């Protein structure tokens, strides 16, 4: 039965239950499944939850909805013809998730792959719970968006990934990697992104700068490491937390020689813009600002934001295509690819050398 205390969403649990009944022959090819109304009553679920479960099974080729007649179990022979791939994404991540989902599904739709999308809610515990069920349910491959939080690796996660490997199920991690599992990933060179920001500010005559980071995130620490290693001058660091606005004002008051600011990402930069507007600090005449990710934010703030592009669409597409190549035997597993970040120059940085 369904476990309402589980971290696994109810629609996935219901799909797993029906799938198991089909695999065990309880539901046979040609059998008519209970109606949506009957399932709602039997499992005490909402209509949308039941429909999401049936949609998963239809995409896997296990059931067939016939208008006006009902939903029927398809033959096992039909279901085996389609590859089945599990995708684990943080659906609460409105920043990058839409890009990943669109590019991944575009690849799989074009190749008629049955895709099961799982919401991790950026929780390693949820990721472990989902991964642990995949060998039992069967899958040809897995795409995982790991948590960026420092310390998110766990023994349970290592065990779940090892279980995938033992069952011959390849996986590729997107935009980050867990340290203590076999490294198979598609990522961007985060240290290089920080180095590019440092080189750009130095080339524009800035000798005293700050970085606003998010210390609890792995990619932020990598960007900071690359930035500090390449800048070589005075780099002041503050964390983007509840005290951010007060701390940035205090920092600039104590160090009026600061002329440049490197932000962890475009969201942080946008909030820095708001603080500066409130306090009358002009960008870029008083402070130059550079960021990472090149989202729509970068081109819509004023002045437009110089940002180092994160290849978000390419990461999802590359991960999906590479997984298909691994499944077909054309590419070896584990698979790794590192994208080079690219600077997109706009109007938020001032060249101090021109004024000398």
Coordinates of C-alpha atoms in Angstrom, one line a residue:
X1 CA 0.0 0.0 0.0
X2 CA 0.9 3.7 -0.1
X3 CA 3.1 5.2 2.6
X4 CA 1.9 8.7 3.3
X5 CA 4.9 9.4 5.6
X6 CA 7.4 8.6 2.8
X7 CA 9.5 11.2 1.1
X8 CA 8.6 9.6 -2.2
X9 CA 5.6 11.5 -3.8
X10 CA 2.3 9.6 -3.8
X11 CA 1.9 9.6 -7.5
X12 CA 5.3 7.9 -7.9
X13 CA 4.3 5.3 -5.2
X14 CA 1.0 4.6 -7.0
X15 CA 2.9 4.2 -10.4
X16 CA 5.4 1.8 -8.7
X17 CA 2.5 -0.2 -7.2
X18 CA 0.7 -0.7 -10.5
X19 CA 3.9 -1.4 -12.4
X20 CA 4.8 -4.1 -9.9
X21 CA 1.3 -5.7 -10.4
X22 CA 1.9 -5.7 -14.1
X23 CA 5.4 -7.2 -13.7
X24 CA 4.1 -9.9 -11.4
X25 CA 1.2 -10.8 -13.7
X26 CA -1.5 -9.7 -11.3
X27 CA -2.5 -7.2 -14.1
X28 CA -2.2 -9.0 -17.4
X29 CA -1.9 -7.7 -21.0
X30 CA -5.4 -6.7 -22.2
X31 CA -6.8 -6.3 -18.6
X32 CA -8.7 -3.1 -18.0
X33 CA -7.4 -1.1 -15.0
X34 CA -9.8 0.4 -12.4
X35 CA -11.2 3.8 -13.5
X36 CA -9.8 7.0 -12.1
X37 CA -12.8 7.4 -9.8
X38 CA -12.3 3.8 -8.5
X39 CA -8.6 4.5 -7.8
X40 CA -9.4 7.8 -6.1
X41 CA -11.7 6.0 -3.8
X42 CA -9.6 2.9 -3.3
X43 CA -6.3 4.8 -2.6
X44 CA -7.8 7.9 -1.1
X45 CA -6.0 10.2 -3.5
X46 CA -6.8 13.3 -5.5
X47 CA -7.6 13.0 -9.2
X48 CA -4.4 14.9 -10.3
X49 CA -2.3 12.4 -8.3
X50 CA -3.9 9.4 -10.0
X51 CA -3.6 11.0 -13.5
X52 CA 0.1 11.8 -12.9
X53 CA 0.7 8.1 -12.0
X54 CA -1.2 6.9 -15.1
X55 CA 0.8 9.3 -17.2
X56 CA 4.1 7.9 -16.0
X57 CA 2.9 4.3 -16.9
X58 CA 1.6 5.4 -20.3
X59 CA 5.0 7.0 -21.1
X60 CA 6.7 3.8 -20.1
X61 CA 4.5 1.9 -22.6
X62 CA 2.9 -0.2 -19.9
X63 CA -0.7 1.0 -20.3
X64 CA -2.9 2.4 -23.0
X65 CA -5.7 4.9 -22.6
X66 CA -8.6 4.4 -25.0
X67 CA -11.0 7.2 -25.2
X68 CA -14.5 6.2 -24.0
X69 CA -13.4 2.7 -23.1
X70 CA -10.9 3.0 -20.2
X71 CA -7.2 2.3 -19.5
X72 CA -5.8 -1.1 -20.5
X73 CA -2.6 -3.0 -19.7
X74 CA -0.3 -3.4 -22.8
X75 CA 1.7 -6.5 -23.6
X76 CA 5.1 -6.9 -22.1
X77 CA 6.5 -7.1 -25.6
X78 CA 5.4 -3.6 -26.4
X79 CA 6.8 -2.1 -23.2
X80 CA 10.2 -3.7 -23.8
X81 CA 10.6 -1.8 -27.0
X82 CA 11.1 1.6 -25.3
X83 CA 14.0 2.6 -23.2
X84 CA 13.2 3.8 -19.7
X85 CA 15.1 6.6 -18.1
X86 CA 14.7 8.1 -14.7
X87 CA 15.4 11.8 -14.2
X88 CA 16.0 13.3 -10.7
X89 CA 15.6 17.1 -10.6
X90 CA 15.0 19.6 -7.9
X91 CA 11.6 20.9 -9.0
X92 CA 11.7 23.8 -6.5
X93 CA 14.7 25.2 -8.4
X94 CA 13.0 27.8 -10.6
X95 CA 16.4 29.1 -11.5
X96 CA 17.9 26.3 -13.6
X97 CA 15.4 23.4 -13.5
X98 CA 13.2 24.6 -16.4
X99 CA 16.3 24.7 -18.7
X100 CA 17.4 21.2 -17.6
X101 CA 13.9 19.7 -18.0
X102 CA 13.3 21.3 -21.4
X103 CA 16.6 20.2 -22.9
X104 CA 16.5 16.7 -21.4
X105 CA 12.9 16.0 -22.5
X106 CA 13.6 17.4 -26.0
X107 CA 16.3 14.8 -26.5
X108 CA 14.3 11.9 -25.1
X109 CA 11.1 12.9 -26.9
X110 CA 13.0 12.8 -30.2
X111 CA 14.2 9.3 -29.5
X112 CA 10.9 8.0 -28.0
X113 CA 12.3 7.3 -24.5
X114 CA 10.0 6.7 -21.6
X115 CA 10.9 9.3 -19.0
X116 CA 10.1 9.3 -15.3
X117 CA 10.8 12.7 -13.7
X118 CA 11.3 12.6 -10.0
X119 CA 11.2 15.7 -7.7
X120 CA 14.2 15.6 -5.2
X121 CA 13.2 18.9 -3.5
X122 CA 17.0 19.4 -3.2
X123 CA 17.1 16.7 -0.5
X124 CA 19.8 14.0 -0.4
X125 CA 17.4 11.9 1.7
X126 CA 14.8 12.1 -1.2
X127 CA 17.5 11.3 -3.8
X128 CA 18.5 8.2 -1.8
X129 CA 14.9 7.1 -1.5
X130 CA 14.3 7.5 -5.2
X131 CA 17.5 5.9 -6.3
X132 CA 17.0 2.9 -4.0
X133 CA 13.8 2.0 -5.8
X134 CA 15.1 2.3 -9.3
X135 CA 16.9 -1.1 -9.5
X136 CA 13.8 -2.8 -8.2
X137 CA 11.5 -1.0 -10.7
X138 CA 13.9 -1.3 -13.6
X139 CA 15.6 1.4 -15.6
X140 CA 18.0 1.8 -18.5
X141 CA 19.7 4.9 -17.1
X142 CA 19.5 7.7 -14.6
X143 CA 20.2 11.5 -14.7
X144 CA 20.7 13.1 -11.3
X145 CA 20.8 16.8 -10.3
X146 CA 22.8 16.5 -7.1
X147 CA 22.3 18.9 -4.2
X148 CA 24.8 21.8 -4.2
X149 CA 24.9 22.0 -0.4
X150 CA 28.2 21.3 1.2
X151 CA 28.2 18.0 3.1
X152 CA 25.2 16.5 1.2
X153 CA 27.1 13.3 0.5
X154 CA 26.1 10.4 2.8
X155 CA 26.8 6.7 3.2
X156 CA 23.2 6.0 2.2
X157 CA 23.8 7.9 -1.1
X158 CA 27.0 5.9 -1.8
X159 CA 25.1 2.7 -1.2
X160 CA 22.3 3.7 -3.5
X161 CA 24.7 4.6 -6.3
X162 CA 26.6 1.4 -5.8
X163 CA 23.3 -0.5 -6.1
X164 CA 22.8 1.2 -9.5
X165 CA 26.3 0.2 -10.7
X166 CA 25.8 -3.4 -9.5
X167 CA 22.6 -3.6 -11.5
X168 CA 24.2 -2.3 -14.6
X169 CA 22.3 1.0 -14.5
X170 CA 24.4 3.9 -15.7
X171 CA 24.0 7.4 -14.2
X172 CA 25.2 10.9 -15.1
X173 CA 25.1 13.8 -12.6
X174 CA 24.2 17.2 -13.9
X175 CA 25.9 20.5 -12.8
X176 CA 27.6 19.0 -9.7
X177 CA 28.9 15.7 -8.5
X178 CA 28.9 13.8 -5.2
X179 CA 32.5 13.2 -4.1
X180 CA 32.3 9.7 -2.8
X181 CA 30.6 7.9 -5.7
X182 CA 31.9 6.9 -9.1
X183 CA 32.4 10.2 -11.0
X184 CA 30.1 10.4 -14.0
X185 CA 29.0 14.0 -14.7
X186 CA 28.4 16.9 -17.0
X187 CA 29.4 20.1 -15.3
X188 CA 30.8 23.6 -15.8
X189 CA 34.3 24.5 -14.7
X190 CA 33.3 26.6 -11.6
X191 CA 36.9 27.5 -10.6
X192 CA 37.5 28.8 -14.1
X193 CA 34.3 31.0 -13.8
X194 CA 35.9 32.7 -10.7
X195 CA 39.2 33.0 -12.5
X196 CA 37.5 34.7 -15.5
X197 CA 35.8 37.2 -13.2
X198 CA 39.1 38.0 -11.5
X199 CA 41.0 38.5 -14.8
X200 CA 38.3 40.7 -16.1
X201 CA 38.3 43.1 -13.1
X202 CA 42.1 43.2 -13.1
X203 CA 42.2 44.0 -16.8
X204 CA 39.8 46.9 -16.1
X205 CA 42.2 48.4 -13.4
X206 CA 40.4 47.2 -10.3
X207 CA 42.8 46.4 -7.4
X208 CA 40.5 46.2 -4.5
X209 CA 37.4 44.1 -4.8
X210 CA 34.9 42.0 -2.9
X211 CA 33.0 38.7 -3.5
X212 CA 29.5 38.0 -2.3
X213 CA 29.3 34.2 -2.0
X214 CA 27.0 31.6 -0.6
X215 CA 29.4 29.6 1.7
X216 CA 27.0 26.7 2.1
X217 CA 27.1 25.8 -1.6
X218 CA 29.9 23.9 -3.4
X219 CA 29.9 25.9 -6.6
X220 CA 30.2 29.1 -4.7
X221 CA 33.2 27.9 -2.8
X222 CA 34.8 26.8 -6.1
X223 CA 34.1 30.2 -7.7
X224 CA 35.6 31.9 -4.7
X225 CA 38.7 29.7 -4.9
X226 CA 39.2 30.5 -8.6
X227 CA 38.6 34.2 -8.0
X228 CA 41.0 34.5 -5.1
X229 CA 43.7 32.5 -6.9
X230 CA 43.7 34.7 -10.0
X231 CA 43.1 38.1 -8.5
X232 CA 46.1 38.3 -6.3
X233 CA 45.2 41.7 -4.8
X234 CA 42.8 42.7 -2.0
X235 CA 39.7 40.4 -2.0
X236 CA 37.1 40.9 0.7
X237 CA 34.5 38.2 1.1
X238 CA 31.1 38.4 2.6
X239 CA 28.4 35.7 2.8
X240 CA 25.0 36.2 1.2
X241 CA 22.8 35.7 4.3
X242 CA 20.2 37.6 6.3
X243 CA 22.8 40.2 7.3
X244 CA 23.9 40.7 3.7
X245 CA 22.6 44.3 3.2
X246 CA 24.1 45.5 6.5
X247 CA 27.4 43.8 5.9
X248 CA 27.9 45.1 2.4
X249 CA 27.2 48.6 3.5
X250 CA 29.6 48.2 6.5
X251 CA 32.3 46.7 4.2
X252 CA 32.2 49.6 1.7
X253 CA 32.3 52.1 4.6
X254 CA 35.4 50.5 6.1
X255 CA 37.0 50.0 2.7
X256 CA 36.1 52.9 0.4
X257 CA 38.9 51.8 -2.0
X258 CA 36.7 48.8 -3.2
X259 CA 35.7 49.4 -6.8
X260 CA 34.5 46.0 -7.9
X261 CA 32.2 43.3 -6.7
X262 CA 32.0 39.7 -7.9
X263 CA 28.6 38.1 -7.1
X264 CA 28.0 34.3 -6.7
X265 CA 25.1 34.5 -9.3
X266 CA 22.7 36.8 -11.1
X267 CA 20.1 36.6 -8.3
X268 CA 22.7 37.8 -5.8
X269 CA 23.7 40.6 -8.2
X270 CA 20.1 41.7 -8.7
X271 CA 19.7 42.1 -4.9
X272 CA 23.0 44.0 -4.7
X273 CA 21.6 46.3 -7.4
X274 CA 18.6 47.0 -5.1
X275 CA 20.9 47.7 -2.1
X276 CA 23.0 50.1 -4.1
X277 CA 20.0 51.9 -5.6
X278 CA 18.6 52.4 -2.0
X279 CA 21.9 53.7 -0.8
X280 CA 22.7 55.9 -3.8
X281 CA 25.7 53.9 -5.0
X282 CA 26.1 54.1 -8.8
X283 CA 26.9 51.1 -11.0
X284 CA 29.4 51.1 -12.6
X285 CA 30.8 54.6 -11.8
X286 CA 31.3 53.8 -8.1
X287 CA 31.2 50.0 -8.1
X288 CA 31.6 47.6 -11.0
X289 CA 29.6 44.4 -10.7
X290 CA 30.2 41.0 -12.4
X291 CA 28.3 37.8 -11.9
X292 CA 27.8 34.2 -13.0
X293 CA 25.1 32.3 -14.9
X294 CA 23.9 34.8 -17.6
X295 CA 20.2 34.2 -16.9
X296 CA 17.4 36.6 -18.1
X297 CA 18.1 38.7 -15.1
X298 CA 21.5 39.8 -16.5
X299 CA 19.9 41.5 -19.6
X300 CA 16.9 43.0 -17.8
X301 CA 18.5 44.8 -14.9
X302 CA 19.8 48.3 -15.4
X303 CA 22.6 48.7 -16.2
X304 CA 22.7 45.3 -17.9
X305 CA 24.9 42.9 -16.0
X306 CA 28.2 41.5 -17.2
X307 CA 27.9 37.8 -16.4
X308 CA 29.8 34.6 -17.0
X309 CA 27.5 32.2 -19.0
X310 CA 26.5 28.9 -17.4
X311 CA 25.7 26.5 -20.2
X312 CA 22.4 25.3 -18.6
X313 CA 20.7 24.2 -21.8
X314 CA 23.8 22.4 -23.0
X315 CA 24.3 20.6 -19.7
X316 CA 20.9 18.9 -19.9
X317 CA 21.2 18.1 -23.6
X318 CA 24.7 16.7 -23.3
X319 CA 23.8 14.6 -20.3
X320 CA 20.7 13.1 -22.1
X321 CA 22.6 12.4 -25.3
X322 CA 25.6 10.9 -23.5
X323 CA 23.3 8.6 -21.4
X324 CA 21.7 7.3 -24.6
X325 CA 25.1 6.6 -26.1
X326 CA 26.2 4.8 -22.9
X327 CA 23.0 2.7 -23.0
X328 CA 23.6 1.8 -26.7
X329 CA 27.2 0.9 -25.9
X330 CA 28.7 3.7 -28.1
X331 CA 30.2 5.5 -25.1
X332 CA 31.9 4.1 -22.0
X333 CA 30.7 4.6 -18.5
X334 CA 31.5 6.5 -16.3
X335 CA 31.4 9.6 -18.5
X336 CA 32.7 13.0 -17.7
X337 CA 32.5 16.3 -19.5
X338 CA 33.5 19.8 -18.3
X339 CA 32.2 22.9 -20.1
X340 CA 34.3 26.0 -20.3
X341 CA 32.4 29.2 -19.0
X342 CA 32.1 32.2 -21.3
X343 CA 32.1 35.9 -20.3
X344 CA 29.2 37.9 -21.6
X345 CA 30.2 41.6 -21.4
X346 CA 27.6 44.2 -20.8
X347 CA 27.5 47.6 -19.0
X348 CA 28.0 46.9 -15.3
X349 CA 31.8 47.1 -15.2
X350 CA 33.9 50.3 -15.6
X351 CA 37.3 50.3 -17.1
X352 CA 39.3 52.4 -14.6
X353 CA 42.4 52.4 -16.9
X354 CA 40.6 54.6 -19.4
X355 CA 40.3 57.3 -16.8
X356 CA 44.0 57.3 -15.9

